[in-house]
Amino acid sequence: MISVKNLHKYFGKLEVLKGVDAQIAEKEVVVVIGPSGSGKSTFLRCLNKLEEATSGEIIIDGIPLNDNATNINMIRREVGMVFQRFNLFPHKTALKNIELAPIKVRGQGRQEAEQKARELLRKVGLEDKADVYPDQLSGGQQQRVAIARALAMHPKIMLFDEPTSALDPEMVGEVLTVMKNLAREGMTMVVVTHEMGFAREVGDRVLFMDEGIIVEEGSPEEIFSNPKNPRTQSFLSKIL
Amino acid sequence: MNWQLSISSIPDLLQGAILTIELTAVAVSSGTIIGLLMAMCRLSKRKFLSVPSAVYVDFFRGTPLLVQLLLIGYGAPQVLNFQAPDNWFYIASIIALALNSGAYITEIFRAGIQSIDRGQSEAARSLGMSQTQSMLYVILPQAVKRVIPPLGNEFIAMLKDSSLVSVLAIQELLLSGKIIVGRTYQPFPVYIMVALIYLVMTFIISRFVNYTERRFAKNDIR
Ligand SMILES: Nc1ncnc2c1ncn2[C@@H]1O[C@H](COP(=O)(O)OP(=O)(O)O)[C@@H](O)[C@H]1O
Ligand SMILES: [Mg+2]
């Protein structure tokens, strides 16, 4: 589903990704962990070309991203993204946030889009918040709307960049529940998070990133209970 | 002081004031369209769009409006070698005012668009929206609300600056006053009335701007 080979990314002279290789299969849930500044967000953002790779190869669902013939908007429809800071559109209600892209990008009819949007709101447990603006929703609710908004495009892959890091602790659970359900439905997911419970429960694989490379990878069990690399050990000892 | 003259000059002055409002309204509304387009160009990654836009803004903000009026009113027919129509000075005034306010409004829109959090366009783009769609449905609706107060101020500035078109013999408010002064040799009673009429107009507009500003502040970002 996702194939990354020798991915390098520079910001000016700063090398942030120093040769990342990763293969992610369909329906796989991959959790990315690592210290702050290690390049996790950059890696994720390269996967839908919010950041352009400096060199290397990224293939999403058989389509190479750095090929000029590739229409990036077509790929982005298939790759949903959820941000740490939600990034809901503040001038639109929850319902309109969800409907917008299906109507404008997929050309869905208004009625169909609205019906689907309401279904998605129900799925994330917010059917009563359809007509509410983002600033009247709690962080956890906003993030659930953001997930519904991404799902409305029927993506094949979902990317999550620390989706619970900006939330008050009591709201983390509701967002993780939505994500766990999604994982169980067979969504292909790449999740940057430090929620070890989530990783153990639904993660198929954990990648540990440090200083722009993937230092170690393995099943959640292997990584959390028996990390081999000293950098992984030291990182885990700090956060567990 | 000759209050009688002040009063009796009002009808003529109001006639001029109507032209002042007309010039200002046409200039600022065309300037808004120019400014919106130029702001898009300015923010484009493509050099052939951003560079001309920057040159345009620098030129019209960096030179006096009076010079621009003379340049277009007298200079353009000469250098472009066309027979100026009878109402050329009127047309030239509108062109100069529109281009001038367009330059200021470009900067207003640019600042407004840039004030919108980057996460907004990233969210839009990550949903598969094109740059244009993201601008149209996500960025501009939010930017417009931030742009309204400075646009109102631009309208007030333009209302006052439009007095400069009297140099092209356009009989707006100021020139209407000058003509009466030329006839009566009584500058003070006439010009004080001219000033009062400008004041009333700018006062009304600034009240209106304050009102919209407060209304938008109330339901903040929506
Ligand atoms: N747009 C950018 N411009 C310059 N440097 C950046 C940019 N985005 C991220 N970086 C730098 O890249 C490094 C990795 O950042 P990031 O991918 O956000 O790490 P993480 O998500 O693991 O915390 C950091 O040193 C950060 O300062
Ligand atoms: Mg990050």
XYZ file of C-alpha atoms and ligand atoms in Angstrom:
490
model
C 0.000 0.000 0.000
C 2.791 2.395 0.969
C 6.367 1.876 -0.071
C 9.095 4.283 0.989
C 12.658 3.859 -0.199
C 15.661 5.844 0.930
C 13.632 8.954 1.716
C 15.679 12.068 2.407
C 14.271 15.423 3.393
C 16.152 18.653 3.912
C 14.825 21.936 5.255
C 17.453 24.207 3.777
C 20.699 22.738 5.065
C 19.057 20.802 7.890
C 18.711 17.129 7.053
C 15.579 15.949 8.822
C 15.036 12.554 7.183
C 18.222 10.647 6.513
C 17.200 7.678 4.444
C 13.895 6.240 5.631
C 12.696 2.895 4.306
C 9.276 1.536 5.124
C 6.745 -0.855 3.665
C 3.178 -0.656 4.886
C 0.713 -3.278 3.816
C -2.993 -2.903 3.218
C -5.020 -2.942 6.462
C -1.893 -2.656 8.511
C -1.805 -0.320 11.506
C 1.665 1.100 11.955
C 2.545 3.183 14.984
C 5.467 5.587 14.773
C 7.158 6.616 17.997
C 10.274 8.624 18.721
C 11.586 11.708 20.474
C 10.384 15.176 19.576
C 12.204 16.553 16.542
C 13.154 13.115 15.232
C 11.253 13.677 11.973
C 8.005 11.774 12.608
C 5.734 14.575 11.404
C 7.942 15.263 8.434
C 7.854 11.593 7.468
C 4.074 11.526 7.707
C 3.688 14.766 5.771
C 5.877 13.441 2.982
C 3.393 10.592 2.527
C 0.733 12.993 1.232
C 3.225 15.492 -0.118
C 2.452 18.275 2.324
C 6.242 18.212 2.361
C 8.126 17.415 -0.783
C 10.767 14.704 -0.434
C 14.257 15.899 -1.323
C 15.175 12.494 -2.690
C 14.031 8.912 -2.517
C 10.926 7.134 -3.632
C 7.414 7.068 -2.205
C 4.793 4.872 -3.817
C 1.201 5.058 -2.607
C -1.157 2.392 -3.869
C 1.089 1.800 -6.878
C 1.463 5.474 -7.770
C 4.830 7.207 -7.387
C 4.491 10.569 -5.599
C 7.521 12.295 -7.054
C 6.508 11.590 -10.632
C 5.504 14.867 -12.266
C 2.709 13.107 -14.111
C 1.071 12.240 -10.793
C -1.798 14.518 -9.876
C -1.183 15.048 -6.193
C -4.799 15.993 -5.517
C -5.867 12.544 -6.730
C -3.524 10.891 -4.229
C -4.568 13.128 -1.380
C -8.175 12.056 -1.831
C -7.056 8.536 -1.001
C -4.893 9.532 1.935
C -6.700 11.117 4.860
C -4.791 13.109 7.427
C -5.581 14.013 11.018
C -3.551 16.774 12.624
C -2.426 17.379 16.157
C -4.213 20.743 16.184
C -7.403 19.438 14.448
C -7.428 22.237 11.841
C -11.195 22.261 11.517
C -12.562 25.056 9.352
C -13.779 27.564 11.973
C -16.287 29.260 9.661
C -18.203 26.054 9.023
C -20.362 23.852 11.244
C -19.272 20.317 12.015
C -21.565 19.029 9.281
C -20.268 21.517 6.700
C -16.689 20.712 7.636
C -17.348 17.111 6.722
C -19.380 17.780 3.575
C -17.097 20.319 1.963
C -14.512 18.110 0.294
C -16.931 15.392 -0.873
C -19.047 18.063 -2.567
C -16.251 20.153 -4.042
C -13.669 17.477 -4.754
C -15.671 14.305 -5.340
C -18.606 16.142 -6.868
C -21.108 14.472 -4.556
C -24.648 15.836 -4.494
C -25.566 17.913 -1.459
C -28.166 15.498 -0.162
C -25.936 12.492 -0.495
C -23.034 14.358 1.101
C -25.175 15.508 3.998
C -26.525 12.059 4.621
C -23.028 10.573 4.587
C -21.761 13.346 6.841
C -24.504 12.614 9.382
C -23.640 8.926 9.266
C -20.024 9.770 9.970
C -20.982 12.062 12.837
C -22.960 9.203 14.311
C -19.979 6.930 13.857
C -17.772 9.263 15.914
C -20.569 9.772 18.453
C -21.436 13.366 17.629
C -24.706 13.189 15.731
C -26.145 15.922 17.959
C -23.321 18.339 17.095
C -23.987 18.616 13.354
C -24.872 22.307 13.420
C -22.333 23.396 15.985
C -19.272 25.463 15.090
C -15.821 24.161 16.038
C -15.210 26.820 18.704
C -18.147 25.424 20.671
C -16.749 21.894 20.679
C -14.261 20.450 23.148
C -10.859 19.380 21.837
C -11.840 15.734 21.820
C -15.020 16.505 19.926
C -13.140 18.642 17.414
C -10.684 15.866 16.775
C -13.492 13.383 16.233
C -15.079 15.737 13.709
C -11.689 16.044 12.023
C -11.487 12.266 11.753
C -14.994 12.150 10.304
C -14.026 14.875 7.843
C -11.066 12.852 6.618
C -13.160 9.680 6.395
C -15.787 11.412 4.275
C -13.413 11.229 1.323
C -13.320 7.434 1.677
C -9.547 7.330 1.938
C -7.665 4.069 1.590
C -5.053 5.224 4.063
C -5.312 7.384 7.182
C -2.377 9.310 8.620
C -2.564 10.521 12.224
C -0.010 12.999 13.543
C -0.154 12.906 17.340
C -3.950 13.116 17.287
C -4.289 13.148 21.071
C -1.281 15.256 22.079
C -3.183 18.544 22.176
C -6.030 17.088 24.239
C -6.790 17.267 27.919
C -6.203 13.796 29.390
C -9.891 13.085 29.937
C -10.557 13.474 26.205
C -7.845 11.182 24.932
C -9.945 8.071 25.379
C -12.862 9.144 23.172
C -10.529 9.866 20.249
C -8.580 6.639 20.684
C -11.837 4.682 20.741
C -12.776 6.090 17.352
C -9.322 5.221 16.025
C -9.457 1.699 17.412
C -12.795 1.090 15.741
C -11.337 2.322 12.501
C -8.385 -0.022 12.836
C -10.694 -2.968 13.482
C -12.677 -2.117 10.360
C -9.510 -2.699 8.378
C -8.326 0.811 7.637
C -4.676 1.133 6.692
C -3.267 3.514 9.288
C -0.004 5.234 10.069
C -0.196 6.758 13.520
C 2.369 8.950 15.231
C 1.527 8.674 18.905
C 2.930 7.997 22.308
C -0.201 6.168 23.448
C 1.340 2.806 24.168
C -1.998 1.281 25.075
C -3.289 2.074 21.630
C -0.159 0.674 20.000
C -0.404 -2.577 21.927
C -4.103 -2.981 21.359
C -4.426 -2.359 17.628
C -0.907 -1.764 16.324
C 0.480 -4.384 13.969
C 3.912 -2.857 13.951
C 5.833 -0.135 15.741
C 8.534 1.978 14.105
C 10.941 3.784 16.387
C 12.370 6.881 14.775
C 15.329 8.869 15.994
C 17.357 11.596 14.306
C 15.750 11.089 10.937
C 16.005 7.337 10.562
C 13.995 4.321 11.617
C 16.208 2.854 14.287
C 14.154 -0.192 15.148
C 10.896 -1.791 14.186
C 8.881 -4.750 15.288
C 5.613 -5.865 16.834
C 4.392 -3.750 19.765
C 5.253 -6.627 22.050
C 8.854 -6.802 20.805
C 9.424 -3.074 20.901
C 7.841 -2.321 24.253
C 8.831 -5.417 26.188
C 12.129 -6.231 24.624
C 13.688 -3.307 22.733
C 17.082 -4.199 21.277
C 18.544 -0.856 20.295
C 19.936 1.218 23.195
C 18.305 4.367 21.780
C 14.928 2.653 21.823
C 15.534 1.437 25.336
C 16.487 4.861 26.571
C 13.489 6.516 24.865
C 11.029 3.980 26.228
C 12.454 4.202 29.729
C 11.656 7.915 29.647
C 8.078 7.697 28.484
C 6.776 4.455 29.955
C -17.911 85.765 8.805
C -20.204 85.274 5.880
C -22.400 82.373 7.001
C -24.869 83.339 4.364
C -22.352 82.320 1.700
C -21.580 79.068 3.505
C -25.262 78.170 3.452
C -25.913 79.258 -0.080
C -22.934 77.288 -1.394
C -24.311 74.012 -0.003
C -26.326 72.921 -3.043
C -23.338 73.302 -5.400
C -21.032 71.627 -2.917
C -23.387 68.710 -2.449
C -23.431 68.225 -6.182
C -19.655 67.964 -6.008
C -19.883 65.656 -3.002
C -22.022 63.260 -4.997
C -19.275 63.053 -7.601
C -16.726 62.542 -4.825
C -18.717 59.606 -3.494
C -19.160 58.220 -6.989
C -15.436 58.407 -7.755
C -14.546 56.863 -4.411
C -17.071 54.058 -4.692
C -16.006 53.141 -8.216
C -12.323 53.380 -7.308
C -12.557 51.283 -4.164
C -14.800 48.624 -5.674
C -12.572 48.224 -8.743
C -9.608 48.484 -6.412
C -11.019 45.596 -4.383
C -11.201 43.367 -7.440
C -7.724 44.444 -8.553
C -6.410 43.999 -5.028
C -7.858 40.506 -4.643
C -6.356 39.342 -7.941
C -3.044 41.033 -7.281
C -2.847 39.551 -3.779
C -3.291 36.066 -5.295
C -0.525 36.831 -7.792
C 1.641 38.236 -5.049
C 1.308 35.063 -2.987
C 1.857 32.759 -5.948
C 4.994 30.662 -6.138
C 5.227 31.546 -9.833
C 7.625 34.418 -10.345
C 5.905 35.716 -13.477
C 2.849 36.409 -11.302
C 4.412 37.538 -8.040
C 7.054 39.882 -9.454
C 4.725 42.077 -11.575
C 2.326 42.259 -8.653
C 5.102 43.416 -6.334
C 6.244 46.022 -8.861
C 2.683 47.269 -9.236
C 2.199 47.631 -5.493
C 5.557 49.318 -4.971
C 4.960 51.791 -7.773
C 1.488 52.901 -6.752
C 2.237 53.031 -3.050
C 5.621 54.601 -3.562
C 4.628 57.550 -5.738
C 2.223 60.409 -4.967
C -1.334 60.008 -6.177
C -1.106 63.516 -7.610
C 1.754 62.424 -9.849
C -0.168 59.310 -10.877
C -3.161 61.447 -11.843
C -1.038 63.731 -14.005
C 0.836 60.798 -15.492
C -2.342 59.032 -16.555
C -4.429 62.130 -17.326
C -1.868 63.974 -19.428
C 0.911 61.444 -19.997
C -1.037 58.411 -21.183
C -2.670 59.947 -24.291
C 0.687 61.307 -25.332
C 2.814 58.231 -24.863
C 0.182 55.763 -26.029
C -0.647 58.150 -28.820
C -4.430 58.100 -28.733
C -6.996 60.801 -29.204
C -8.343 61.444 -25.727
C -12.152 61.387 -25.686
C -14.026 64.364 -24.260
C -14.491 62.786 -20.874
C -10.912 61.536 -20.748
C -10.041 63.316 -17.519
C -12.951 61.656 -15.821
C -11.892 58.234 -17.091
C -8.259 58.926 -16.201
C -9.255 59.953 -12.681
C -11.103 56.725 -12.148
C -8.237 54.672 -13.564
C -5.695 56.413 -11.362
C -7.809 56.182 -8.207
C -8.652 52.524 -8.866
C -5.037 51.556 -9.510
C -3.904 53.482 -6.468
C -6.434 51.986 -4.090
C -5.886 48.592 -5.754
C -2.273 48.715 -4.629
C -3.204 49.398 -1.012
C -5.967 46.812 -1.104
C -3.522 44.220 -2.492
C -1.554 44.606 0.701
C -4.713 44.430 2.794
C -5.745 41.141 1.190
C -2.232 39.747 1.316
C -2.016 40.414 5.037
C -5.517 38.991 5.535
C -4.751 35.801 3.664
C -1.415 35.353 5.382
C -3.000 35.806 8.784
C -4.963 32.579 8.317
C -3.270 29.666 10.044
C -1.230 27.439 7.724
C -3.012 24.418 9.144
C -6.167 25.550 7.354
C -4.740 25.240 3.880
C -2.927 22.065 4.873
C -6.196 20.528 6.010
C -7.890 21.605 2.789
C -5.081 20.318 0.607
C -4.906 17.042 2.501
C -8.576 16.495 1.622
C -7.654 16.673 -2.060
C -8.709 20.256 -2.680
C -6.730 22.145 -5.285
C -4.984 25.343 -4.324
C -7.823 27.330 -5.888
C -10.513 25.374 -4.043
C -8.673 25.769 -0.778
C -8.391 29.510 -1.363
C -12.026 29.866 -2.392
C -13.782 27.736 0.216
C -11.429 27.801 3.171
C -8.986 30.708 3.208
C -10.868 33.614 1.636
C -14.094 33.251 3.645
C -11.988 33.563 6.800
C -9.739 36.296 5.414
C -12.626 38.483 4.222
C -13.772 39.062 7.777
C -10.370 40.298 8.819
C -10.117 42.490 5.769
C -13.318 44.474 6.219
C -12.064 47.001 8.807
C -8.903 47.941 6.851
C -11.000 48.115 3.669
C -13.240 50.618 5.420
C -10.223 52.695 6.346
C -9.040 52.540 2.759
C -12.446 53.835 1.681
C -12.093 56.804 4.031
C -8.558 57.523 2.828
C -9.680 57.353 -0.784
C -12.632 59.650 -0.121
C -10.227 62.305 1.090
C -7.554 61.647 -1.531
C -10.078 61.861 -4.332
C -9.940 65.627 -3.802
C -6.712 65.489 -5.810
C -8.623 64.814 -9.033
C -9.518 68.496 -9.034
C -6.120 68.829 -10.743
C -7.738 67.164 -13.787
C -10.624 69.630 -13.690
C -13.045 67.065 -12.306
C -15.611 69.038 -10.433
C -15.887 67.002 -7.292
C -16.388 68.478 -3.851
C -13.118 70.400 -3.559
C -13.166 71.888 -7.041
C -16.816 72.857 -6.602
C -15.673 74.848 -3.587
C -12.720 76.396 -5.429
C -15.013 77.605 -8.168
C -17.280 79.358 -5.696
C -14.254 80.919 -4.035
C -13.040 82.126 -7.421
C -16.372 83.836 -7.927
C -16.810 85.336 -4.458
C -13.253 85.804 -3.141
C -14.450 84.382 0.192
C -12.260 81.344 0.852
C -13.040 80.715 4.512
C -16.835 80.361 4.518
C -16.667 78.096 1.481
C -13.716 75.900 2.416
C -15.006 75.430 5.953
C -18.197 74.099 4.424
C -16.164 71.830 2.114
C -14.289 70.509 5.135
C -17.527 69.950 7.058
C -19.023 67.948 4.231
C -15.904 65.724 4.051
C -16.088 65.320 7.807
C -19.715 64.256 7.771
C -19.014 61.706 5.051
C -15.953 60.190 6.736
C -17.730 60.198 10.087
C -20.640 58.203 8.712
C -18.341 55.713 7.041
C -16.141 55.224 10.067
C -19.216 54.606 12.223
C -20.334 52.003 9.730
C -16.897 50.383 9.744
C -16.864 50.275 13.533
C -20.255 48.674 13.495
C -19.271 45.886 11.100
C -16.046 45.393 13.011
C -17.926 44.897 16.241
C -20.415 42.600 14.600
C -17.625 40.393 13.306
C -15.796 40.519 16.612
C -18.896 39.234 18.341
C -19.077 35.975 16.439
C -15.351 36.111 16.099
C -14.122 33.849 13.351
C -17.380 32.830 11.807
N 8.905 23.624 7.764
C 10.060 23.417 8.419
N 11.123 24.213 8.190
C 12.296 24.016 8.816
N 12.524 23.039 9.707
C 11.505 22.203 9.985
C 10.231 22.348 9.356
N 9.412 21.382 9.825
C 10.143 20.671 10.700
N 11.406 21.151 10.792
C 12.482 20.599 11.624
O 12.617 19.250 11.321
C 12.914 18.489 12.477
C 11.920 17.352 12.586
O 10.657 17.895 12.854
P 9.349 16.998 12.950
O 9.248 16.153 11.737
O 8.223 17.924 13.247
O 9.687 16.088 14.193
P 8.708 15.321 15.163
O 7.355 15.288 14.545
O 9.309 13.971 15.304
O 8.731 16.052 16.462
C 12.891 19.459 13.629
O 14.225 19.792 13.936
C 12.145 20.644 13.099
O 12.619 21.815 13.702
Mg 5.535 16.091 15.231
